[in-house]
Coordinates of C-alpha atoms in Angstrom, one line a residue:
M18 CA 77.6 140.5 88.6
A19 CA 75.1 138.0 89.9
A20 CA 76.4 134.7 91.1
R21 CA 75.8 131.8 88.7
P22 CA 73.5 129.1 89.9
P23 CA 75.2 125.8 91.0
L24 CA 75.4 123.0 88.5
V25 CA 74.2 120.6 91.2
A26 CA 73.2 121.3 94.8
L27 CA 72.3 119.2 97.8
K28 CA 70.0 120.7 100.5
D29 CA 69.3 119.2 103.9
I30 CA 70.3 115.7 102.9
H31 CA 69.6 112.9 105.4
L32 CA 70.7 109.3 104.8
Q33 CA 70.4 106.4 107.3
D34 CA 73.1 103.7 107.3
G35 CA 72.3 101.2 110.0
P36 CA 71.2 102.4 113.5
R37 CA 72.8 105.9 113.1
P38 CA 72.4 108.5 110.3
L39 CA 75.3 108.7 107.9
F40 CA 74.3 112.2 106.8
S41 CA 72.2 114.6 108.9
G42 CA 71.3 117.9 107.2
V43 CA 74.1 117.9 104.5
D44 CA 74.3 121.0 102.2
L45 CA 76.7 121.0 99.3
A46 CA 76.8 123.0 96.0
V47 CA 79.1 122.6 93.0
E48 CA 79.6 125.9 91.2
P49 CA 80.5 126.3 87.5
R50 CA 84.3 126.1 86.9
S51 CA 84.9 125.4 90.7
R52 CA 87.6 122.8 91.7
A53 CA 86.4 121.5 95.1
A54 CA 87.9 118.9 97.4
L55 CA 85.7 116.7 99.5
V56 CA 87.7 115.6 102.5
G57 CA 87.0 113.7 105.7
R58 CA 88.0 110.6 107.6
N59 CA 87.8 107.1 106.2
G60 CA 84.3 105.8 106.8
A61 CA 82.7 109.3 107.1
G62 CA 80.8 108.7 103.8
K63 CA 82.7 110.6 101.2
S64 CA 82.2 108.0 98.4
T65 CA 78.5 107.7 99.4
L66 CA 78.1 111.4 99.2
M67 CA 79.7 111.5 95.8
K68 CA 77.1 108.9 94.6
V69 CA 74.3 111.1 96.1
V70 CA 75.7 114.0 94.0
M71 CA 75.7 111.8 91.0
G72 CA 72.2 110.7 91.6
F73 CA 73.2 107.0 92.0
I74 CA 71.9 106.9 95.6
E75 CA 68.5 108.4 96.7
P76 CA 68.7 110.1 100.1
D77 CA 66.0 109.4 102.8
S78 CA 65.1 113.1 102.8
G79 CA 66.4 116.4 101.4
D80 CA 66.6 117.8 97.9
R81 CA 69.0 117.3 95.0
S82 CA 68.7 120.0 92.3
V83 CA 70.5 119.9 88.9
Q84 CA 70.9 122.6 86.4
A85 CA 69.1 121.7 83.2
G86 CA 71.3 119.9 80.7
A87 CA 74.2 119.5 83.0
R88 CA 76.4 116.5 82.1
F89 CA 78.2 114.4 84.7
A90 CA 81.2 112.1 84.6
Y91 CA 82.4 110.0 87.5
V92 CA 85.6 108.0 88.2
P93 CA 85.1 105.7 91.2
Q94 CA 87.8 104.4 93.6
E95 CA 87.9 101.1 91.9
P96 CA 86.9 101.5 88.2
E97 CA 85.7 98.5 86.2
I98 CA 87.2 98.4 82.7
T99 CA 85.0 96.7 80.1
G100 CA 85.0 96.2 76.4
E101 CA 87.6 94.5 74.1
T102 CA 90.0 97.5 73.8
L103 CA 90.7 100.6 75.8
A104 CA 89.2 102.6 73.0
D105 CA 86.0 100.6 73.2
Y106 CA 85.9 101.3 77.0
A107 CA 86.7 105.0 76.7
A108 CA 84.0 105.6 74.1
S109 CA 81.4 103.5 75.9
G110 CA 80.0 106.6 77.8
G111 CA 79.0 108.3 74.6
A112 CA 82.2 110.1 73.6
E113 CA 83.3 110.3 70.0
R114 CA 85.7 107.6 69.2
W115 CA 88.5 109.9 68.1
T116 CA 88.1 112.0 71.3
A117 CA 88.3 108.9 73.4
E118 CA 91.4 107.7 71.5
S119 CA 93.0 111.2 71.9
W120 CA 92.5 111.2 75.7
L121 CA 93.8 107.7 76.0
S122 CA 97.0 108.8 74.2
T123 CA 97.2 111.9 76.5
F124 CA 97.2 109.6 79.5
G125 CA 99.9 107.5 77.9
L126 CA 97.8 104.5 76.8
N127 CA 97.5 102.7 73.5
P128 CA 93.9 102.9 72.4
E129 CA 94.1 99.4 70.9
K130 CA 95.4 97.8 74.0
S131 CA 93.3 95.0 75.4
T132 CA 91.3 95.6 78.6
E133 CA 92.6 92.3 80.1
G134 CA 95.5 92.2 82.5
L135 CA 95.8 96.0 83.1
S136 CA 97.9 97.3 86.0
G137 CA 96.4 99.5 88.7
G138 CA 97.9 102.6 87.1
E139 CA 96.6 101.7 83.6
I140 CA 93.1 101.1 85.0
R141 CA 93.1 104.5 86.7
R142 CA 94.4 106.3 83.6
A143 CA 91.9 104.6 81.3
A144 CA 89.0 105.7 83.6
L145 CA 90.3 109.3 83.7
A146 CA 90.6 109.3 79.8
K147 CA 87.0 108.0 79.5
A148 CA 85.7 110.8 81.9
F149 CA 87.6 113.6 80.1
A150 CA 86.5 112.3 76.7
E151 CA 82.8 112.7 77.8
E152 CA 83.3 116.5 78.1
P153 CA 81.2 116.8 81.3
D154 CA 80.1 120.0 83.0
V155 CA 80.8 118.3 86.4
L156 CA 83.6 115.7 86.9
L157 CA 83.6 113.7 90.1
L158 CA 86.9 111.9 91.0
D159 CA 87.2 109.5 93.9
E160 CA 90.9 109.1 95.0
P161 CA 92.1 109.7 91.4
T162 CA 95.9 109.7 92.3
N163 CA 95.9 106.1 93.7
H164 CA 98.2 103.9 91.6
L165 CA 99.3 106.9 89.5
D166 CA 103.0 107.8 89.4
I167 CA 104.2 111.3 90.0
L168 CA 104.3 112.2 86.3
A169 CA 100.8 111.0 85.7
I170 CA 99.6 113.0 88.8
E171 CA 101.3 116.2 87.5
L172 CA 99.7 115.6 84.1
L173 CA 96.3 115.2 85.7
E174 CA 96.9 118.4 87.7
E175 CA 97.6 120.4 84.6
E176 CA 94.5 119.1 82.8
L177 CA 92.2 119.9 85.8
I178 CA 93.7 123.4 86.2
S179 CA 93.1 124.2 82.5
A180 CA 89.7 122.5 82.3
R181 CA 86.4 124.5 81.8
F182 CA 84.3 122.1 83.8
A183 CA 83.7 121.9 87.5
V184 CA 85.5 119.3 89.6
L185 CA 84.6 117.6 92.9
V186 CA 87.5 115.4 94.1
V187 CA 88.0 113.1 97.0
S188 CA 91.7 112.7 97.6
H189 CA 94.3 112.2 100.4
D190 CA 97.2 113.7 98.3
R191 CA 98.0 117.0 99.9
A192 CA 100.3 118.2 97.1
F193 CA 97.6 117.4 94.5
L194 CA 94.9 119.2 96.5
N195 CA 97.1 122.2 97.3
R196 CA 97.7 122.7 93.6
V197 CA 94.3 122.0 92.1
T198 CA 91.5 123.1 94.5
N199 CA 89.9 126.5 95.2
T200 CA 87.2 125.2 97.5
V201 CA 87.1 122.6 100.3
H202 CA 84.0 120.7 101.5
W203 CA 84.7 119.0 104.9
L204 CA 82.5 116.0 105.8
E205 CA 82.8 115.7 109.6
G206 CA 80.2 114.7 112.1
R207 CA 77.6 113.8 109.5
K208 CA 77.5 117.4 108.1
V209 CA 79.5 119.3 105.5
R210 CA 81.3 122.6 106.2
T211 CA 82.6 124.6 103.3
L212 CA 85.8 126.7 103.0
N213 CA 85.8 129.0 100.0
K214 CA 89.5 128.8 99.7
G215 CA 92.0 126.2 98.4
F216 CA 93.2 123.2 100.5
A217 CA 96.4 125.0 101.5
E218 CA 94.2 127.0 103.9
F219 CA 92.3 123.9 105.2
D220 CA 94.4 122.8 108.2
D221 CA 94.3 126.2 110.0
W222 CA 90.6 126.7 109.3
A223 CA 89.7 123.1 110.5
A224 CA 91.7 123.6 113.7
K225 CA 89.7 126.7 114.5
V226 CA 86.4 125.0 113.8
L227 CA 87.3 122.1 116.1
E228 CA 88.5 124.5 118.8
E229 CA 85.2 126.4 118.7
E230 CA 83.2 123.2 118.8
A231 CA 85.3 121.9 121.7
I232 CA 84.6 125.1 123.6
A233 CA 80.9 124.8 122.8
L234 CA 80.8 121.2 124.1
E235 CA 82.6 122.3 127.3
K236 CA 80.1 125.0 127.9
L237 CA 77.2 122.5 127.4
T238 CA 78.9 120.1 129.9
K239 CA 79.1 122.9 132.5
T240 CA 75.5 123.9 131.9
I241 CA 74.5 120.3 132.5
E242 CA 76.6 120.2 135.7
R243 CA 74.9 123.4 137.0
E244 CA 71.4 122.2 136.1
T245 CA 72.0 118.8 137.7
E246 CA 73.2 120.4 141.0
T247 CA 70.2 122.8 141.0
F248 CA 67.7 120.0 140.2
Y249 CA 68.8 117.9 143.1
R250 CA 69.0 120.8 145.5
S251 CA 65.5 122.0 144.6
I252 CA 63.7 119.6 146.9
T253 CA 61.4 122.3 148.1
A254 CA 60.2 123.1 144.6
R255 CA 56.8 121.9 143.3
R256 CA 56.5 118.6 141.6
T257 CA 55.4 120.2 138.3
R258 CA 58.4 122.5 138.4
N259 CA 60.7 119.6 139.0
E260 CA 59.2 117.7 136.1
G261 CA 59.9 120.6 133.8
R262 CA 63.5 120.9 135.0
A263 CA 63.9 117.2 134.6
R264 CA 62.7 117.3 131.0
N265 CA 65.1 120.2 130.3
L266 CA 68.0 118.4 131.9
A267 CA 67.2 115.2 130.0
A268 CA 67.2 117.2 126.7
L269 CA 70.6 118.8 127.5
R270 CA 72.1 115.3 128.3
A271 CA 70.7 113.9 125.1
E272 CA 72.2 116.8 123.1
R273 CA 75.6 116.2 124.7
A274 CA 75.4 112.5 124.1
E275 CA 74.6 113.1 120.4
K276 CA 77.5 115.5 120.1
M277 CA 79.9 113.0 121.8
K278 CA 78.9 110.4 119.2
D279 CA 80.4 112.7 116.5
V280 CA 83.7 113.2 118.3
P281 CA 86.0 111.1 116.2
R282 CA 88.0 108.2 117.7
E283 CA 91.7 108.6 117.9
L284 CA 93.9 106.3 115.8
Y285 CA 96.7 104.7 117.9
M286 CA 99.8 103.4 116.0
G287 CA 103.1 102.4 117.5
V288 CA 106.4 101.2 116.0
D289 CA 109.3 99.5 117.6
S290 CA 112.8 99.4 116.0
G291 CA 113.8 96.3 117.9
G292 CA 117.5 95.6 118.3
I293 CA 119.9 98.2 117.1
S294 CA 121.4 97.5 113.7
G295 CA 125.0 98.2 112.8
K296 CA 125.9 101.7 111.8
L297 CA 126.0 100.6 108.1
V298 CA 122.8 99.3 106.7
A299 CA 123.8 98.8 103.0
D300 CA 126.8 99.7 100.9
L301 CA 126.4 99.6 97.1
K302 CA 129.3 100.2 94.7
G303 CA 129.0 100.4 90.9
V304 CA 125.7 98.3 91.0
S305 CA 123.8 97.7 87.8
K306 CA 120.7 95.6 87.0
S307 CA 119.1 94.6 83.7
F308 CA 116.4 92.2 82.5
G309 CA 117.2 91.0 79.0
D310 CA 117.9 94.1 76.8
R311 CA 116.3 96.5 79.3
T312 CA 118.6 98.3 81.7
I313 CA 116.8 99.0 85.0
F314 CA 119.7 101.1 86.5
K315 CA 123.4 101.3 86.1
N316 CA 126.5 102.2 88.1
L317 CA 124.7 103.0 91.4
T318 CA 127.0 103.8 94.3
T319 CA 125.3 104.7 97.6
R320 CA 125.5 104.0 101.3
I321 CA 122.6 103.8 103.7
I322 CA 123.4 104.6 107.3
R323 CA 121.3 103.6 110.4
G324 CA 118.6 106.3 110.8
D325 CA 118.5 107.3 107.1
R326 CA 115.1 108.0 105.5
L327 CA 115.6 107.1 101.9
A328 CA 112.8 107.8 99.3
I329 CA 112.7 106.0 96.0
V330 CA 110.7 107.8 93.3
G331 CA 110.1 107.4 89.6
P332 CA 107.5 106.5 87.0
N333 CA 105.5 103.3 87.2
G334 CA 107.6 100.5 85.7
A335 CA 110.9 102.2 86.2
G336 CA 112.2 99.4 88.5
K337 CA 111.7 100.8 92.0
T338 CA 110.7 97.4 93.4
T339 CA 113.7 95.8 91.7
L340 CA 116.0 98.4 93.4
V341 CA 114.4 97.7 96.8
K342 CA 115.2 94.0 96.4
V343 CA 118.8 94.7 95.4
L344 CA 119.1 97.1 98.4
L345 CA 117.8 94.3 100.7
G346 CA 120.1 91.7 99.2
E347 CA 117.1 89.7 97.9
L348 CA 118.2 90.1 94.3
A349 CA 121.8 89.9 93.0
P350 CA 123.1 92.7 90.9
D351 CA 124.5 92.1 87.4
E352 CA 127.6 94.2 88.2
G353 CA 129.0 95.8 91.3
T354 CA 128.8 94.8 95.0
V355 CA 126.2 95.0 97.7
R356 CA 127.3 94.7 101.3
M357 CA 124.5 94.5 103.9
G358 CA 125.0 95.7 107.5
A359 CA 124.9 93.6 110.7
N360 CA 121.9 92.8 112.9
L361 CA 119.3 93.9 110.4
E362 CA 115.6 93.1 111.1
P363 CA 113.8 94.2 108.0
L364 CA 110.0 94.6 107.5
Y365 CA 108.7 95.0 104.0
L366 CA 105.1 96.4 103.7
D367 CA 104.0 95.5 100.2
Q368 CA 100.9 97.5 99.1
S369 CA 99.7 94.9 96.6
R370 CA 97.6 93.5 99.4
E371 CA 98.3 90.0 98.1
G372 CA 98.4 88.7 101.7
L373 CA 94.7 89.7 102.2
K374 CA 92.2 87.2 100.8
S375 CA 88.8 88.6 100.2
D376 CA 87.0 85.7 102.0
M377 CA 89.1 85.8 105.2
T378 CA 87.8 87.9 108.1
L379 CA 89.6 90.8 109.8
W380 CA 90.1 88.5 112.8
D381 CA 91.8 85.9 110.6
A382 CA 94.1 88.5 109.1
L383 CA 95.3 89.7 112.5
T384 CA 95.7 86.2 114.0
P385 CA 96.9 83.9 111.1
G386 CA 97.9 81.3 113.7
G387 CA 94.5 81.3 115.3
G388 CA 93.5 82.2 118.9
D389 CA 92.2 85.5 120.3
S390 CA 95.4 87.5 120.8
I391 CA 98.2 89.0 118.8
L392 CA 101.8 89.6 119.7
V393 CA 102.2 93.3 119.5
R394 CA 105.9 94.3 119.5
G395 CA 106.7 91.4 121.9
H396 CA 103.6 91.7 124.1
P397 CA 100.3 89.8 123.8
K398 CA 97.2 91.9 123.2
H399 CA 93.6 90.8 122.6
V400 CA 92.7 91.1 118.9
A401 CA 89.6 93.2 119.5
A402 CA 91.6 95.7 121.6
Y403 CA 94.4 95.9 118.9
A404 CA 91.8 96.3 116.1
K405 CA 90.2 99.2 118.1
D406 CA 93.6 101.0 118.1
F407 CA 93.3 101.1 114.3
L408 CA 89.6 102.3 114.4
F409 CA 88.0 99.0 113.6
K410 CA 84.7 98.2 115.4
E411 CA 84.2 94.9 117.2
A412 CA 81.4 94.0 114.8
Q413 CA 83.8 94.2 111.9
L414 CA 86.1 91.5 113.2
R415 CA 84.0 88.6 111.8
Q416 CA 83.2 90.3 108.5
P417 CA 85.0 89.3 105.3
I418 CA 87.8 91.6 104.2
S419 CA 85.8 92.1 100.9
T420 CA 83.4 94.4 102.9
L421 CA 86.2 96.8 104.0
S422 CA 86.9 100.0 102.1
G423 CA 90.3 100.7 100.5
G424 CA 91.3 102.8 103.5
E425 CA 90.3 100.1 106.0
R426 CA 92.2 97.5 104.1
N427 CA 95.3 99.7 104.2
R428 CA 94.9 100.3 107.9
L429 CA 94.7 96.5 108.4
L430 CA 98.0 96.1 106.5
L431 CA 99.6 98.7 108.7
A432 CA 98.2 97.0 111.8
R433 CA 99.7 93.6 110.8
A434 CA 103.0 95.1 109.9
L435 CA 103.5 97.5 112.9
A436 CA 102.8 94.6 115.3
K437 CA 106.3 93.4 114.6
S438 CA 109.6 94.9 115.6
A439 CA 111.9 96.0 112.8
N440 CA 115.0 98.2 112.6
L441 CA 114.6 98.5 108.8
L442 CA 111.2 99.5 107.5
V443 CA 110.5 99.3 103.8
L444 CA 107.1 100.8 102.9
D445 CA 105.9 100.5 99.3
E446 CA 103.1 103.0 98.6
P447 CA 101.9 103.2 102.2
T448 CA 99.6 106.2 101.6
N449 CA 97.1 104.7 99.1
D450 CA 93.5 105.1 100.3
L451 CA 94.4 106.5 103.7
D452 CA 92.6 109.6 104.8
I453 CA 94.6 112.8 105.6
D454 CA 94.3 112.4 109.4
T455 CA 95.7 108.8 109.2
L456 CA 98.4 110.0 106.9
D457 CA 99.4 112.7 109.4
K458 CA 99.5 110.1 112.2
L459 CA 101.7 107.8 110.1
Q460 CA 104.0 110.6 109.2
E461 CA 104.4 111.6 112.9
L462 CA 105.0 107.9 113.8
L463 CA 107.7 107.5 111.1
D464 CA 109.2 110.9 112.0
G465 CA 109.9 109.6 115.5
Y466 CA 111.0 106.1 114.4
D467 CA 114.7 105.6 115.3
G468 CA 115.4 102.8 112.8
T469 CA 116.1 103.1 109.1
L470 CA 113.3 103.8 106.6
I471 CA 113.1 103.1 102.8
L472 CA 110.0 104.7 101.3
V473 CA 108.6 104.0 97.8
S474 CA 106.0 106.6 97.2
H475 CA 104.3 108.9 94.6
D476 CA 103.0 111.1 97.4
R477 CA 105.2 114.2 97.0
D478 CA 104.2 115.8 100.2
F479 CA 104.8 112.6 102.2
V480 CA 108.2 112.3 100.7
D481 CA 109.1 115.9 101.3
R482 CA 108.1 115.6 105.0
L483 CA 110.1 112.4 105.7
A484 CA 113.0 111.9 103.3
T485 CA 116.6 112.8 104.1
S486 CA 117.6 111.6 100.6
T487 CA 115.9 110.6 97.4
I488 CA 116.9 108.2 94.7
A489 CA 115.1 108.9 91.4
M490 CA 114.7 106.5 88.5
N491 CA 113.5 107.6 85.1
G492 CA 112.7 104.3 83.5
R493 CA 115.5 104.6 80.9
G494 CA 118.2 103.1 83.1
D495 CA 119.3 106.4 84.6
I496 CA 119.4 106.8 88.4
V497 CA 120.4 109.7 90.6
E498 CA 120.5 110.4 94.3
T499 CA 119.8 113.8 95.8
P500 CA 119.8 115.0 99.5
G501 CA 116.3 115.9 100.7
G502 CA 112.9 115.1 99.3
W503 CA 111.0 115.5 96.1
Q504 CA 111.2 119.2 95.8
D505 CA 115.0 119.1 96.4
F506 CA 115.3 116.4 93.7
V507 CA 113.3 118.4 91.1
R508 CA 115.2 121.6 91.8
Q509 CA 118.6 120.0 91.5
N510 CA 117.8 117.6 88.6
P511 CA 115.5 119.5 86.2
G512 CA 114.3 117.4 83.3
F513 CA 115.7 114.1 84.7
I514 CA 112.2 112.6 84.5
Q515 CA 110.5 113.8 81.3
P516 CA 106.8 114.1 81.7
P517 CA 104.4 112.8 79.0
K518 CA 103.4 115.3 76.3
P519 CA 100.5 117.4 77.6
H520 CA 97.1 117.4 75.9
S521 CA 96.9 120.9 74.3
S522 CA 93.5 120.8 72.7
A523 CA 90.7 118.5 71.6
P524 CA 91.5 117.0 68.2
A525 CA 89.5 118.0 65.1
P526 CA 87.1 115.5 63.4
K527 CA 88.7 113.2 60.9
A528 CA 87.1 114.9 57.9
A529 CA 88.7 118.3 58.8
A530 CA 92.4 119.1 58.5
P531 CA 93.9 120.1 61.8
A532 CA 94.7 123.8 62.2
P533 CA 98.4 124.5 62.8
A534 CA 99.1 125.3 66.4
A535 CA 100.3 128.8 67.1
A536 CA 104.0 128.8 68.2
P537 CA 104.2 129.6 71.9
K538 CA 105.7 132.9 72.9
K539 CA 109.3 132.3 73.9
A540 CA 110.2 133.5 77.4
T541 CA 113.0 136.0 77.5
K542 CA 113.5 136.3 81.2
L543 CA 113.1 134.4 84.4
S544 CA 109.6 133.8 85.8
Y545 CA 108.5 135.9 88.7
K546 CA 109.0 132.9 91.1
D547 CA 112.5 132.2 89.8
A548 CA 113.5 135.9 89.9
R549 CA 112.3 136.1 93.5
R550 CA 114.2 133.0 94.4
L551 CA 117.4 134.3 92.8
E552 CA 117.1 137.4 95.0
E553 CA 116.7 135.3 98.1
I554 CA 119.8 133.2 97.1
E555 CA 122.0 136.2 96.5
K556 CA 121.2 137.4 100.1
L557 CA 122.0 134.0 101.5
L558 CA 125.3 134.0 99.6
E559 CA 126.2 137.1 101.7
T560 CA 125.0 135.8 105.1
L561 CA 126.1 132.1 105.0
P562 CA 129.9 132.9 104.7
A563 CA 129.5 135.2 107.6
E564 CA 127.8 132.4 109.7
I565 CA 130.6 130.0 108.8
E566 CA 133.3 132.6 109.8
K567 CA 131.4 133.2 113.1
Q568 CA 131.3 129.5 114.0
D569 CA 134.9 128.9 112.9
A570 CA 135.9 131.7 115.2
I571 CA 134.2 130.0 118.1
L572 CA 135.9 126.7 117.3
A573 CA 139.3 128.4 117.1
D574 CA 139.3 128.6 120.9
P575 CA 141.7 125.7 121.9
E576 CA 140.1 125.3 125.3
L577 CA 136.5 125.3 124.2
Y578 CA 136.1 121.5 124.0
S579 CA 137.5 120.9 127.5
K580 CA 135.6 123.8 129.1
N581 CA 132.3 123.3 127.4
P582 CA 131.8 120.2 125.2
A583 CA 128.2 121.1 124.5
A584 CA 129.1 124.5 123.1
F585 CA 131.8 122.9 121.0
D586 CA 129.4 120.4 119.5
K587 CA 126.8 123.0 118.8
A588 CA 129.3 125.2 117.0
M589 CA 130.6 122.3 115.0
K590 CA 127.2 121.3 113.9
A591 CA 126.2 124.8 113.0
A592 CA 129.4 125.2 110.9
E593 CA 128.8 121.9 109.1
K594 CA 125.2 122.9 108.4
A595 CA 126.2 126.3 107.1
R596 CA 128.8 124.8 104.7
A597 CA 126.2 122.3 103.4
D598 CA 123.6 125.0 102.9
L599 CA 126.2 127.2 101.1
E600 CA 127.1 124.3 98.8
A601 CA 123.4 123.7 97.9
I602 CA 122.7 127.4 97.5
E603 CA 125.7 127.9 95.2
L604 CA 124.5 125.0 93.0
E605 CA 121.0 126.4 92.8
W606 CA 122.3 129.9 92.1
L607 CA 124.4 128.5 89.2
E608 CA 121.4 126.7 87.7
L609 CA 119.3 129.9 87.8
E610 CA 122.0 132.0 86.4
E611 CA 122.5 129.5 83.5
K612 CA 118.7 129.5 83.0
R613 CA 118.7 133.3 82.9
A614 CA 121.6 133.4 80.5
S615 CA 120.0 130.9 78.1
L616 CA 116.7 132.9 78.1
A617 CA 118.5 136.1 77.4

């Protein structure tokens, strides 16, 4: 079967942005029904490239071809919601009113709600509803998961996976990209490289590409070294021959200089836990909190120990910020007791960005007290040098913050926060707008942080990589704590957070009676994934008791501790881990067995 022509294609696109080109020979094609990610560093030009694909920006040279009749929809990073009601806005792109209202309902919005005073999550969901209602052939999404809670992200994933249109998405959300995409376009060094596989394969592929390019650059450097030595030793050669060799050498040096310009700068972030806090950070017993008739959470008992990494998850509006304030002792509970530990030095990074005024400069934001230096974890550093650590150019220091991208503003918040010492870090949605490289750097930084971390996030991958325990809130007053990250919580608490009702099909016109939906076929056995997992668990139920018995036998030696304390400690930890693993596995086995019995 012949390959179908792309819906839109860019060929050899060049675009100048200041003294250097932003794009130099970019090729990109969006195939029918493809779900492609566009990834790259902050400032690489992803949003600009999306606008070139849309036809909003004309390139300096190159071709943009579009399949006849192809319809486009676009959700920018910061949508502007207009009209009196959300239904007015969602239908403003030409969608039928009933279709617009249906998609608004799907994304959990009241179509008659005013467009004034919307939250960030409501703005994002309204923009997504409008785009889906327009029934495009190509949907372009720029950071669509920003400000969405986990349930809204999972709903968006389901809709994109089942959609018949093509998708091109810019996102930093690894879990989202892993689930949705089957193609990756990588914008790096002013060009686009394409991987015809999902994002789950991207890291290994990108590492190989970078390794090959590093080898090529090293070979070019050695060639220049050889040519330079030969040139200066060839004093007996004719002048004309020397001029030709000089031109060749100059060309090689120019080629290397151009390649070096595209080598990305490294982000440098540090964190200092300051003075050591007490072993106990916070102790909550039977704590409840309400506002009026609404219960935020009830009967929470938990203990946070120094070094814990606690994630707080739940839908928007569930009360996560309220819980953080109770944990920090800033808000008194209605019932129960909160005991804070000793020597706490907390730092709260609030992602509302309220501390950044659009007319202040980057210099002002980093030095609120004036001057040309900033105290970085107890040591003075020139503001330009510190800004460079966070990939800001010196020319940006005197520019207003309004000119910064979302990712740059978030890096600025991190720069201000991480300049201070803190043995208790509270990060509220720290991943918004950050590119994947910066996210990886932040995760590595926090992984090595020896203080206590409280993380409020909708980024499932980030939570899974960092959290030692997770507190989940469902917005109905229920609260539960689970060891581990997001996946551990979902596995041990199925149905705790009920997702919104999915959009099953487009509604019929008002004049027509809706056809009854066919009853879904009831499953009678475990899914393939669950069946495989049950097999794995049954094997572990055989091996873990043996491991416990083995370690207990080692510990039974009464002279082990005195002869070899390290071996005793190792065996003790191994035994404790095996017992904890066995307890978790037994619980998971019970849940799967109950599920299998109910299906049968």
